[in-house]
Short mmCIF file of C-alpha atoms and ligand atoms in Angstrom, two decimals:
data_model
loop_
_atom_site.label_atom_id
_atom_site.label_comp_id
_atom_site.label_asym_id
_atom_site.label_seq_id
_atom_site.Cartn_x
_atom_site.Cartn_y
_atom_site.Cartn_z
CA UNK M 5 -1.13 0.19 23.30
CA UNK M 6 -1.53 -0.68 27.16
CA UNK M 7 -3.18 -4.04 26.73
CA UNK M 8 -2.86 -6.86 22.83
CA UNK M 9 -4.72 -4.86 20.14
CA UNK M 10 -4.79 -5.66 16.45
CA UNK M 11 -4.15 -2.27 14.77
CA UNK M 12 -4.94 -2.07 10.69
CA UNK M 13 -3.18 0.50 9.31
CA UNK M 14 -4.00 1.15 5.51
CA UNK M 15 -3.28 3.89 2.84
CA UNK M 16 -6.38 6.16 1.88
CA UNK M 17 -5.19 7.75 -1.20
CA UNK M 18 -3.45 5.77 -3.90
CA UNK M 19 -0.72 5.14 -2.00
CA UNK M 20 3.11 5.91 -0.74
CA UNK M 21 1.30 8.05 2.49
CA UNK M 22 4.16 7.14 4.32
CA UNK M 23 2.27 3.40 5.41
CA UNK M 24 5.70 2.04 6.24
CA UNK M 25 7.71 4.46 8.40
CA UNK M 26 3.96 4.95 10.86
CA UNK M 27 4.23 1.36 10.97
CA UNK M 28 7.98 0.77 11.77
CA UNK M 29 7.63 3.41 14.31
CA UNK M 30 4.28 2.30 15.56
CA UNK M 31 5.79 -1.92 15.89
CA UNK M 32 8.19 -0.66 18.64
CA UNK M 33 5.33 -1.94 21.05
CA UNK M 34 4.01 -5.10 18.82
CA UNK M 35 4.52 -8.15 18.72
CA UNK M 36 3.91 -8.73 14.93
CA UNK M 37 3.29 -7.22 11.96
CA UNK M 38 1.53 -8.95 9.14
CA UNK M 39 1.14 -7.53 5.12
CA UNK M 40 -2.77 -8.90 3.72
CA UNK M 41 -2.40 -8.06 0.46
CA UNK M 42 -1.11 -6.57 -2.59
CA UNK M 43 2.50 -7.86 -3.41
CA UNK M 44 5.51 -6.67 -4.32
CA UNK M 45 4.47 -3.54 -5.90
CA UNK M 46 4.08 -1.59 -3.15
CA UNK M 47 6.96 0.18 -2.23
CA UNK M 48 7.45 1.41 1.94
CA UNK M 49 10.17 3.82 2.58
CA UNK M 50 11.74 3.43 6.00
CA UNK M 51 14.35 5.76 6.49
CA UNK M 52 16.07 5.15 10.31
CA UNK M 53 19.42 7.17 11.52
CA UNK M 54 19.87 8.46 8.15
CA UNK M 55 20.00 4.97 6.59
CA UNK M 56 17.12 4.40 3.73
CA UNK M 57 14.94 0.58 3.72
CA UNK M 58 12.51 -0.48 0.86
CA UNK M 59 10.37 -3.04 1.50
CA UNK M 60 7.88 -3.91 -1.23
CA UNK M 61 6.68 -7.57 0.15
CA UNK M 62 8.37 -8.06 3.87
CA UNK M 63 6.42 -6.20 6.27
CA UNK M 64 7.88 -2.71 7.40
CA UNK M 65 8.27 -4.51 11.14
CA UNK M 66 11.63 -6.05 9.95
CA UNK M 67 13.53 -3.63 11.64
CA UNK M 68 12.81 -4.24 15.01
CA UNK M 69 14.23 -7.59 15.93
CA UNK M 70 12.00 -8.77 18.22
CA UNK M 71 8.86 -8.29 15.75
CA UNK M 72 7.60 -11.72 13.98
CA UNK M 73 6.98 -10.52 10.09
CA UNK M 74 4.01 -12.18 8.49
CA UNK M 75 3.29 -12.53 4.85
CA UNK M 76 -0.35 -13.70 4.98
CA UNK M 77 -2.75 -15.30 2.27
CA UNK M 78 -4.24 -12.59 0.89
CA UNK M 79 -1.13 -11.42 -0.84
CA UNK M 80 0.41 -12.49 -3.97
CA UNK M 81 3.90 -14.13 -3.75
CA UNK M 82 7.07 -13.81 -6.31
CA UNK M 83 9.34 -15.99 -4.77
CA UNK M 84 12.72 -14.11 -6.76
CA UNK M 85 11.25 -11.32 -5.12
CA UNK M 86 11.01 -12.48 -1.87
CA UNK M 87 14.49 -14.00 -2.14
CA UNK M 88 15.95 -10.65 -3.60
CA UNK M 89 14.66 -8.53 -0.58
CA UNK M 90 15.64 -10.92 2.24
CA UNK M 91 18.69 -10.81 0.67
CA UNK M 92 19.17 -7.85 0.82
CA UNK M 93 18.04 -7.02 4.30
CA UNK M 94 20.67 -9.99 5.66
CA UNK M 95 23.32 -8.31 3.72
CA UNK M 96 22.58 -5.57 5.54
CA UNK M 97 23.03 -7.44 9.34
CA UNK M 98 19.13 -6.91 9.12
CA UNK M 99 18.05 -10.75 10.33
CA UNK M 100 14.87 -12.13 8.36
CA UNK M 101 14.41 -15.92 7.74
CA UNK M 102 14.13 -16.51 11.85
CA UNK M 103 11.59 -13.84 11.97
CA UNK M 104 9.50 -13.91 8.58
CA UNK M 105 6.69 -16.32 8.31
CA UNK M 106 4.39 -16.95 5.04
CA UNK M 107 1.17 -18.90 4.63
CA UNK M 108 0.73 -21.38 2.17
CA UNK M 109 -2.42 -20.26 0.70
CA UNK M 110 -0.57 -17.42 -1.09
CA UNK M 111 -0.90 -17.15 -4.62
CA UNK M 112 2.08 -17.48 -6.83
CA UNK M 113 3.27 -14.87 -8.82
CA UNK M 114 4.86 -16.83 -12.14
CA UNK M 115 6.94 -14.65 -14.76
CA UNK M 116 3.90 -15.64 -17.59
CA UNK M 117 2.16 -13.22 -14.84
CA UNK M 118 4.75 -10.74 -15.45
CA UNK M 119 5.00 -11.13 -19.78
CA UNK M 120 1.10 -11.16 -19.54
CA UNK M 121 0.42 -7.31 -17.33
CA UNK M 122 3.43 -5.95 -19.36
CA UNK M 123 1.89 -6.92 -22.69
CA UNK M 124 -2.32 -6.07 -21.30
CA UNK M 125 -0.52 -3.05 -20.74
CA UNK M 126 1.50 -2.27 -23.82
CA UNK M 127 -1.69 -3.05 -26.05
CA UNK M 128 -3.91 -0.19 -24.68
CA UNK M 129 -1.65 2.15 -25.80
CA UNK M 130 -2.86 5.57 -24.68
CA UNK M 131 -5.36 3.62 -22.51
CA UNK M 132 -2.82 2.11 -20.01
CA UNK M 133 -3.51 1.78 -16.72
CA UNK M 134 -0.20 2.60 -15.45
CA UNK M 135 0.44 -0.64 -13.75
CA UNK M 136 3.54 -1.67 -11.66
CA UNK M 137 4.54 -4.17 -14.03
CA UNK M 138 5.16 -6.83 -11.72
CA UNK M 139 2.76 -9.57 -12.46
CA UNK M 140 -0.28 -8.22 -9.93
CA UNK M 141 -3.62 -8.33 -12.28
CA UNK M 142 -3.07 -11.51 -13.44
CA UNK M 143 -1.76 -13.32 -9.87
CA UNK M 144 -5.09 -11.96 -8.66
CA UNK M 145 -7.30 -13.34 -11.96
CA UNK M 146 -5.29 -16.70 -11.68
CA UNK M 147 -6.52 -16.80 -8.01
CA UNK M 148 -9.96 -15.73 -8.54
CA UNK M 149 -10.46 -18.47 -11.69
CA UNK M 150 -8.77 -21.01 -9.32
CA UNK M 151 -6.17 -22.05 -11.71
CA UNK M 152 -3.46 -20.03 -9.07
CA UNK M 153 -0.42 -22.47 -8.47
CA UNK M 154 -0.01 -21.16 -4.15
CA UNK M 155 3.09 -22.20 -2.12
CA UNK M 156 1.93 -25.64 -1.10
CA UNK M 157 2.10 -26.86 -4.28
CA UNK M 158 5.47 -26.13 -4.15
CA UNK M 159 6.16 -28.99 -1.74
CA UNK M 160 4.78 -31.47 -4.07
CA UNK M 161 6.81 -31.57 -6.75
CA UNK M 162 4.11 -33.76 -9.01
CA UNK M 163 1.63 -31.60 -8.73
CA UNK M 164 2.57 -28.51 -9.12
CA UNK M 165 4.37 -29.83 -12.67
CA UNK M 166 1.19 -30.34 -13.68
CA UNK M 167 -0.26 -27.55 -12.58
CA UNK M 168 2.48 -25.51 -14.03
CA UNK M 169 1.90 -27.17 -17.39
CA UNK M 170 -1.89 -26.79 -17.11
CA UNK M 171 -1.89 -23.03 -16.60
CA UNK M 172 1.47 -22.17 -18.79
CA UNK M 173 -0.47 -23.72 -21.51
CA UNK M 174 -2.68 -21.02 -21.63
CA UNK M 175 -0.67 -18.23 -20.38
CA UNK M 176 1.56 -19.36 -23.61
CA UNK M 177 -1.53 -19.40 -26.14
CA UNK M 178 -1.88 -15.71 -25.10
CA UNK M 179 1.25 -14.80 -24.96
CA UNK M 180 1.37 -16.67 -28.41
CA UNK M 181 -1.50 -15.91 -30.16
CA UNK M 182 -3.78 -13.32 -28.48
CA UNK M 183 -0.19 -10.82 -28.29
CA UNK M 184 1.84 -12.26 -30.53
CA UNK M 185 5.21 -12.52 -28.12
CA UNK M 186 7.11 -15.55 -27.31
CA UNK M 187 5.91 -17.92 -24.62
CA UNK M 188 7.66 -18.66 -21.42
CA UNK M 189 9.73 -21.66 -20.41
CA UNK M 190 8.32 -24.58 -18.77
CA UNK M 191 11.08 -26.08 -17.56
CA UNK M 192 12.97 -22.93 -16.50
CA UNK M 193 10.13 -21.76 -14.10
CA UNK M 194 9.71 -25.38 -13.03
CA UNK M 195 13.10 -25.10 -12.10
CA UNK M 196 13.34 -22.29 -10.13
CA UNK M 197 10.29 -22.98 -7.81
CA UNK M 198 11.03 -26.73 -6.85
CA UNK M 199 14.90 -25.30 -6.45
CA UNK M 200 12.90 -21.69 -3.95
CA UNK M 201 10.68 -24.53 -2.12
CA UNK M 202 13.82 -26.04 -0.07
CA UNK M 203 14.57 -22.33 0.89
CA UNK M 204 10.75 -21.02 1.66
CA UNK M 205 9.84 -24.58 3.00
CA UNK M 206 11.46 -23.64 6.92
CA UNK M 207 9.86 -20.61 6.58
CA UNK M 208 5.72 -21.94 5.70
CA UNK M 209 3.84 -21.50 8.60
CA UNK M 210 -0.29 -21.60 9.98
CA UNK M 211 -0.35 -17.65 9.91
CA UNK M 212 -3.89 -17.84 10.93
CA UNK M 213 -3.02 -20.47 14.05
CA UNK M 214 -0.17 -17.92 14.64
CA UNK M 215 -1.93 -14.69 14.83
CA UNK M 216 -4.81 -15.88 17.30
CA UNK M 217 -2.52 -17.12 19.10
CA UNK M 218 -0.63 -13.73 19.70
CA UNK M 219 -4.34 -12.79 20.43
CA UNK M 220 -4.73 -15.46 22.61
CA UNK M 221 -2.08 -14.00 24.94
CA UNK M 222 -2.69 -10.07 24.63
CA UNK M 223 0.22 -9.25 22.23
CA UNK M 224 0.09 -6.16 19.37
CA UNK M 225 -0.04 -7.24 15.84
CA UNK M 226 -0.08 -4.60 13.66
CA UNK M 227 -2.17 -5.63 9.59
CA UNK M 228 0.18 -3.21 7.22
CA UNK M 229 -1.65 -2.32 4.15
CA UNK M 230 -0.80 -1.70 0.77
CA UNK M 231 -1.16 0.79 -2.20
CA UNK M 232 -4.30 2.77 -0.54
CA UNK M 233 -7.73 3.24 -0.49
CA UNK M 234 -8.90 4.47 -3.75
CA UNK M 235 -6.70 1.77 -5.57
CA UNK M 236 -9.29 -0.59 -4.25
CA UNK M 237 -9.98 -3.22 -6.75
CA UNK M 238 -13.83 -2.56 -5.36
CA UNK M 239 -13.96 0.96 -3.84
CA UNK M 240 -11.77 3.04 -5.64
CA UNK M 241 -12.17 4.81 -8.74
CA UNK M 242 -11.97 1.94 -11.26
CA UNK M 243 -10.67 0.56 -13.14
CA UNK M 244 -7.58 2.93 -12.79
CA UNK M 245 -6.93 0.37 -9.79
CA UNK M 246 -5.14 -2.30 -8.35
CA UNK M 247 -6.29 -6.31 -8.70
CA UNK M 248 -6.87 -6.33 -4.51
CA UNK M 249 -8.75 -5.09 -2.34
CA UNK M 250 -6.49 -2.69 -0.26
CA UNK M 251 -8.96 -1.60 2.06
CA UNK M 252 -9.32 -2.96 5.94
CA UNK M 253 -11.77 -5.49 5.61
CA UNK M 254 -9.41 -7.28 3.76
CA UNK M 255 -6.96 -7.42 6.73
CA UNK M 256 -9.66 -9.83 7.84
CA UNK M 257 -9.78 -12.27 5.25
CA UNK M 258 -6.35 -11.97 3.69
CA UNK M 259 -4.79 -13.33 7.02
CA UNK M 260 -7.78 -16.02 8.44
CA UNK M 261 -8.56 -13.43 10.96
CA UNK M 262 -12.56 -12.58 11.72
CA UNK M 263 -13.31 -9.32 11.85
CA UNK M 264 -14.70 -9.09 15.41
CA UNK M 265 -10.45 -9.04 15.96
CA UNK M 266 -9.62 -5.98 15.39
CA UNK M 267 -8.98 -2.58 17.63
CA UNK M 268 -8.38 0.12 15.40
CA UNK M 269 -7.74 1.08 12.31
CA UNK M 270 -4.87 3.77 11.54
CA UNK M 271 -5.69 5.89 8.28
CA UNK M 272 -2.44 7.48 6.75
CA UNK M 273 -3.38 10.56 4.70
CA UNK M 274 -0.87 12.32 2.96
CA UNK M 275 -1.10 16.28 3.49
CA UNK M 276 -2.22 16.55 -0.28
CA UNK M 277 -2.64 13.84 -2.93
CA UNK M 278 0.22 11.56 -5.39
CA UNK M 279 -1.18 9.57 -7.49
CA UNK M 280 1.25 6.96 -9.90
CA UNK M 281 0.01 5.59 -13.19
CA UNK M 282 -3.58 6.56 -15.03
CA UNK M 283 -7.31 8.02 -13.32
CA UNK M 284 -8.80 10.71 -12.51
CA UNK M 285 -7.50 13.34 -10.18
CA UNK M 286 -10.49 16.17 -8.90
CA UNK M 287 -7.31 18.38 -7.04
CA UNK M 288 -4.39 17.48 -8.83
CA UNK M 289 -2.23 20.41 -9.33
CA UNK M 290 -0.45 20.77 -12.60
CA UNK M 291 2.44 23.35 -13.66
CA UNK M 292 5.00 24.73 -11.20
CA UNK M 293 3.15 24.33 -8.59
CA UNK M 294 2.95 20.71 -8.68
CA UNK M 295 6.38 20.65 -9.76
CA UNK M 296 7.56 22.39 -6.47
CA UNK M 297 5.13 19.69 -4.46
CA UNK M 298 6.80 16.93 -5.86
CA UNK M 299 10.43 18.13 -6.04
CA UNK M 300 10.51 18.85 -2.27
CA UNK M 301 8.00 15.84 -1.82
CA UNK M 302 10.11 13.47 -3.50
CA UNK M 303 7.28 12.01 -5.12
CA UNK M 304 8.90 9.64 -7.12
CA UNK M 305 7.83 6.47 -7.00
CA UNK M 306 9.67 3.98 -4.92
CA UNK M 307 9.11 0.68 -6.97
CA UNK M 308 9.49 2.18 -10.79
CA UNK M 309 10.68 5.46 -10.51
CA UNK M 310 7.98 7.49 -11.60
CA UNK M 311 7.07 10.95 -10.92
CA UNK M 312 3.96 10.99 -9.22
CA UNK M 313 1.06 13.09 -10.40
CA UNK M 314 0.46 15.90 -7.25
CA UNK M 315 -2.41 17.30 -5.76
CA UNK M 316 -4.28 18.97 -3.02
CA UNK M 317 -5.16 17.07 0.13
CA UNK M 318 -8.75 16.17 -0.66
CA UNK M 319 -11.43 15.73 2.23
CA UNK M 320 -13.81 14.61 0.08
CA UNK M 321 -12.46 11.52 -0.78
CA UNK M 322 -11.09 11.10 2.81
CA UNK M 323 -14.24 11.01 4.36
CA UNK M 324 -14.94 8.53 1.61
CA UNK M 325 -12.18 6.59 2.69
CA UNK M 326 -13.18 6.84 6.35
CA UNK M 327 -16.81 5.37 5.66
CA UNK M 328 -15.27 2.06 4.16
CA UNK M 329 -12.49 1.36 6.31
CA UNK M 330 -13.90 2.42 9.57
CA UNK M 331 -11.19 4.63 10.28
CA UNK M 332 -10.69 4.99 14.07
CA UNK M 333 -7.60 7.33 13.96
CA UNK M 334 -5.62 9.31 10.91
CA UNK M 335 -1.72 9.84 10.65
CA UNK M 336 -1.43 12.65 8.58
CA UNK M 337 2.07 12.52 6.84
CA UNK M 338 4.39 14.66 5.27
CA UNK M 339 2.73 17.93 6.31
CA UNK M 340 6.72 19.39 6.49
CA UNK M 341 6.84 19.52 2.52
CA UNK M 342 4.36 22.41 2.97
CA UNK M 343 6.70 24.06 5.02
CA UNK M 344 7.49 27.05 2.68
CA UNK M 345 3.89 27.52 1.24
CA UNK M 346 2.11 30.35 1.35
CA UNK M 347 -1.61 29.21 0.91
CA UNK M 348 -2.35 25.75 1.45
CA UNK M 349 -5.82 24.30 -0.03
CA UNK M 350 -7.95 21.63 1.18
CA UNK M 351 -10.76 20.51 -1.24
CA UNK M 352 -14.28 20.16 1.22
CA UNK M 353 -16.59 19.65 -1.26
CA UNK M 354 -17.53 18.42 -5.07
CA UNK M 355 -19.89 19.88 -7.67
CA UNK M 356 -20.77 18.83 -10.43
CA UNK M 357 -22.81 21.14 -13.39
CA UNK M 358 -22.86 23.74 -10.32
CA UNK M 359 -24.93 21.14 -7.83
CA UNK M 360 -22.76 20.06 -4.74
CA UNK M 361 -22.18 15.94 -4.78
CA UNK M 362 -23.51 13.89 -1.75
CA UNK M 363 -20.72 10.87 -1.40
CA UNK M 364 -18.25 9.45 -3.06
CA UNK M 365 -19.03 8.88 -7.10
CA UNK M 366 -19.06 5.49 -7.88
CA UNK M 367 -17.25 6.28 -11.76
CA UNK M 368 -14.24 7.11 -12.86
CA UNK M 369 -16.06 9.87 -15.57
CA UNK M 370 -18.42 11.40 -12.79
CA UNK M 371 -15.03 11.67 -10.83
CA UNK M 372 -12.91 13.06 -13.58
CA UNK M 373 -15.77 16.07 -14.25
CA UNK M 374 -16.12 17.35 -10.46
CA UNK M 375 -15.10 20.43 -9.31
CA UNK M 376 -13.50 21.38 -6.28
CA UNK M 377 -14.83 23.73 -3.70
CA UNK M 378 -11.39 24.58 -1.92
CA UNK M 379 -10.83 26.36 1.27
CA UNK M 380 -7.20 28.04 1.51
CA UNK M 381 -5.31 28.13 5.30
CA UNK M 382 -2.50 30.61 5.48
CA UNK M 383 0.78 28.58 5.01
CA UNK M 384 3.17 28.89 8.34
CA UNK M 385 6.28 29.36 6.63
CA UNK M 386 8.57 27.23 9.34
CA UNK M 387 10.59 24.68 9.45
CA UNK M 388 8.29 21.85 11.38
CA UNK M 389 11.09 19.11 11.03
CA UNK M 390 12.43 19.29 14.94
CA UNK M 391 8.12 19.59 16.00
CA UNK M 392 7.31 17.24 18.41
CA UNK M 393 4.71 17.78 21.00
CA UNK M 394 1.42 19.02 20.14
CA UNK M 395 2.44 22.65 20.97
CA UNK M 396 5.58 22.69 19.17
CA UNK M 397 3.20 23.17 16.19
CA UNK M 398 2.85 26.34 15.20
CA UNK M 399 -0.84 27.43 14.74
CA UNK M 400 -1.58 27.57 11.26
CA UNK M 401 -1.24 23.75 11.30
CA UNK M 402 -3.33 23.55 14.20
CA UNK M 403 -5.98 24.92 11.93
CA UNK M 404 -5.00 21.93 9.03
CA UNK M 405 -5.59 19.53 11.89
CA UNK M 406 -9.16 20.84 12.70
CA UNK M 407 -10.25 21.25 9.68
CA UNK M 408 -9.24 17.56 8.91
CA UNK M 409 -10.82 16.63 11.86
CA UNK M 410 -13.82 18.31 11.19
CA UNK M 411 -14.79 16.81 8.19
CA UNK M 412 -13.85 13.48 8.90
CA UNK M 413 -15.06 13.61 12.61
CA UNK M 414 -11.95 11.04 13.16
CA UNK M 415 -9.10 11.86 15.52
CA UNK M 416 -5.54 13.63 13.73
CA UNK M 417 -3.61 11.13 16.13
CA UNK M 418 -0.12 11.18 14.77
CA UNK M 419 1.43 13.73 12.47
CA UNK M 420 4.34 13.48 10.41
CA UNK M 421 7.24 16.52 10.18
CA UNK M 422 9.71 14.43 8.38
CA UNK M 423 10.73 11.11 7.08
CA UNK M 424 13.07 9.68 10.26
CA UNK M 425 11.25 6.70 11.98
CA UNK M 426 11.06 9.77 14.82
CA UNK M 427 9.67 12.63 12.82
CA UNK M 428 6.29 13.16 14.70
CA UNK M 429 4.50 14.37 16.47
CA UNK M 430 1.88 11.83 18.46
CA UNK M 431 -1.38 13.61 19.80
CA UNK M 432 -2.17 10.86 22.32
CA UNK M 433 -3.55 8.78 19.69
CA UNK M 434 -6.17 6.03 21.20
CA UNK M 435 -4.41 2.51 19.99
P1 GDP F 12 4.23 3.94 1.77
O1 GDP F 12 4.24 3.42 0.32
O2 GDP F 12 3.14 4.51 2.27
O3 GDP F 12 5.03 3.33 2.63
O4 GDP F 12 5.01 5.36 1.60
P2 GDP F 12 6.68 5.41 0.12
O5 GDP F 12 7.53 5.17 1.39
O6 GDP F 12 6.25 5.51 -1.38
O7 GDP F 12 6.51 7.43 0.10
C1 GDP F 12 6.47 8.21 1.19
C2 GDP F 12 7.98 8.80 1.21
O8 GDP F 12 7.51 9.96 2.19
C3 GDP F 12 9.25 7.91 1.73
O9 GDP F 12 10.11 8.70 1.47
C4 GDP F 12 8.82 8.47 3.16
O10 GDP F 12 10.51 8.41 3.84
C5 GDP F 12 8.89 10.00 3.18
N1 GDP F 12 7.80 10.03 4.37
C6 GDP F 12 6.86 9.93 4.77
N2 GDP F 12 6.78 10.35 6.24
C7 GDP F 12 7.16 11.59 6.02
C8 GDP F 12 6.86 13.04 6.42
O11 GDP F 12 6.51 12.86 7.81
N3 GDP F 12 7.59 13.81 6.04
C9 GDP F 12 8.74 13.51 4.98
N4 GDP F 12 9.07 14.81 3.83
N5 GDP F 12 8.31 12.64 4.50
C10 GDP F 12 8.61 11.47 4.72
P1 IMO F 13 2.38 1.37 -2.07
O1 IMO F 13 1.91 0.53 -0.91
C1 IMO F 13 0.88 3.80 -5.34
C2 IMO F 13 -0.71 1.64 -8.71
C3 IMO F 13 0.06 1.33 -9.93
C4 IMO F 13 -1.24 1.42 -10.94
C5 IMO F 13 -2.08 0.92 -10.24
C6 IMO F 13 -2.44 -0.55 -10.67
O2 IMO F 13 3.89 1.36 -2.36
O3 IMO F 13 1.26 2.51 -1.67
P2 IMO F 13 -1.16 -3.02 -10.33
O4 IMO F 13 0.50 -2.92 -10.45
O5 IMO F 13 -0.99 -2.81 -8.73
O6 IMO F 13 -2.06 -3.54 -10.90
O7 IMO F 13 -1.18 -1.40 -10.91
O8 IMO F 13 -2.15 1.01 -9.15
N1 IMO F 13 -0.14 1.12 -7.55
C7 IMO F 13 0.44 1.92 -6.04
N2 IMO F 13 0.66 3.52 -6.60
N3 IMO F 13 1.85 3.58 -4.12
C8 IMO F 13 1.44 1.55 -4.55
O9 IMO F 13 1.82 1.22 -3.30
C9 IMO F 13 1.29 1.26 -6.31
N4 IMO F 13 1.16 -0.08 -6.15
C10 IMO F 13 0.10 -1.01 -7.29
O10 IMO F 13 0.61 2.75 -10.39
O11 IMO F 13 -1.51 2.72 -10.71
MG1 MG F 14 5.35 3.66 -2.13
#
C-alpha cells in the first residue's frame, strides 16, 4: 500500500476462512482496523510467535501497537463480551483501552437477546439454524424494529431505564408466555449496564468522522468482515444465515463511510470449505475423508467448539461471492492442510436435473438439490509450510491457483501455508 487505501477484507464462504490472520498480517502497514457488522459470534484466530489469540469483537489489528481499533455502528455490542475480551488482552500485556474506539450508535446485545436466541433454537429442534447462541439475531431484530438500546443511551440513565423497561417487558412476555421460560431481571441488567457505562464512556467517539480524517490524511485502513458471504442475511443461503449483511457493501453502512471511499475488496477463501451449523452444502464431504480434513485443518469452532462440516472448494459459490462483493483480490488460505491428499477436488459447476445451472441458486431448497461438477487436481504431496515466494510453490499448487483465477477472473494475491502470521506467500498483491 503505497498511499492511503481503504481495504475491505471479507469471508467468501460460510466463515472461518482465516480472516483474522490475514487482517493481522496486513495491518503491518495500516493505521486502523474497523469491524462493521456481526458481534461476538465471530471467532478470529491470530497466531504470532506460537502464541494464539482468539478475538470475537475486538478488531484483529489489536496486536499491532500502532493500530487503532474501531467498532462501527453496524456491530451489535455485548458489553460483557467486550470487557471480558479487552481484559483478557490487557492481562496478556496487549494495550487495548488507549486504542479501542466504539461508535455511539451500536445497538446493544442484552441478556434477554441471548435467552431469546437460545429459546428459539431449542424450540426449533431438528429445524434449528445452529446459531452461536450469542443473541445476535434478536439484537438485530430489535435494531430493525427501532426498539434497540444503543451505546449512546448508556449515558442518559433515566432514558436508558425507561427504554430498558419497555424492551424487557416485551422480551419477558415472549420468554414467559410463548417459550414458558423464566423472565430476565430488569434491575440486574440495569445495574450492570450503568456500571459498564462508565468504563465505555472514554472509548465512545464519532467513528465515521475519525475514519474520514484517516482517509483525508492518506492512512491505510482495513475493514474486517466477520462470518462470510454465504451467511449474509440477504445474499447468503437464507434462512441458514446470520442476521447481518456480511458482504463488502456493508463496510460502508456499518461504519458510516460512503461507497466511493473503498479501494480494494480482498476476499478470503479457504482452499476447501467448511460450515458450522445447519443448511445446504453442495460440496460437503462425509465419512473418513471429511474427518481427515477436519483433523488436519483443526476444524472446530473457535466460539462454540462445534465440529465444522467439511467439503471441497466450490468455485460456483466463489463466483457468486466475487459478484456480490466486487472482489479485487483473493487470499487463498489453508492450502497446507491439503499437503498429503492424493487428489484435490474443486467444484466448477452445478447441475440440476441434468442441466447446468447458470448463476447461484437463490433458495436453500434448490441449492440442497444441486449436483456438483468437479475437476480433480493431483495433490502436491509435500509440505508447503516453508514456502514464502511464488517460486517455492509446487507446480500442482500453481495449477489450483490458475483454476481459481480462471473461474473467478480475480487474482490470488495471498496464499496461506500455515497458521502463523508469516506463513504466507504474497504474489504481488495489488493492495
Ligand atoms: P476467521 O474466523 O475467518 O478469522 O477464521 P478462524 O480463526 O475461525 O479459523 C481459521 C483457522 O485456521 C484458525 O485456527 C487459524 O489459525 C487457521 N489458519 C489461518 N490461515 C491458515 C493457513 O493458511 N494454514 C493453516 N494451517 N491454518 C490457518
Ligand atoms: P467468523 O467471523 C462460522 C453461523 C452459525 C450459524 C449462523 C447463525 O469466525 O467467520 P448467529 O449466531 O450468527 O445467529 O448464527 O451463522 N456463524 C458462523 N459460522 N464463522 C462465524 O464467524 C460465524 N458466525 C456465525 O454457526 O450457522
Ligand atoms: Mg472464525
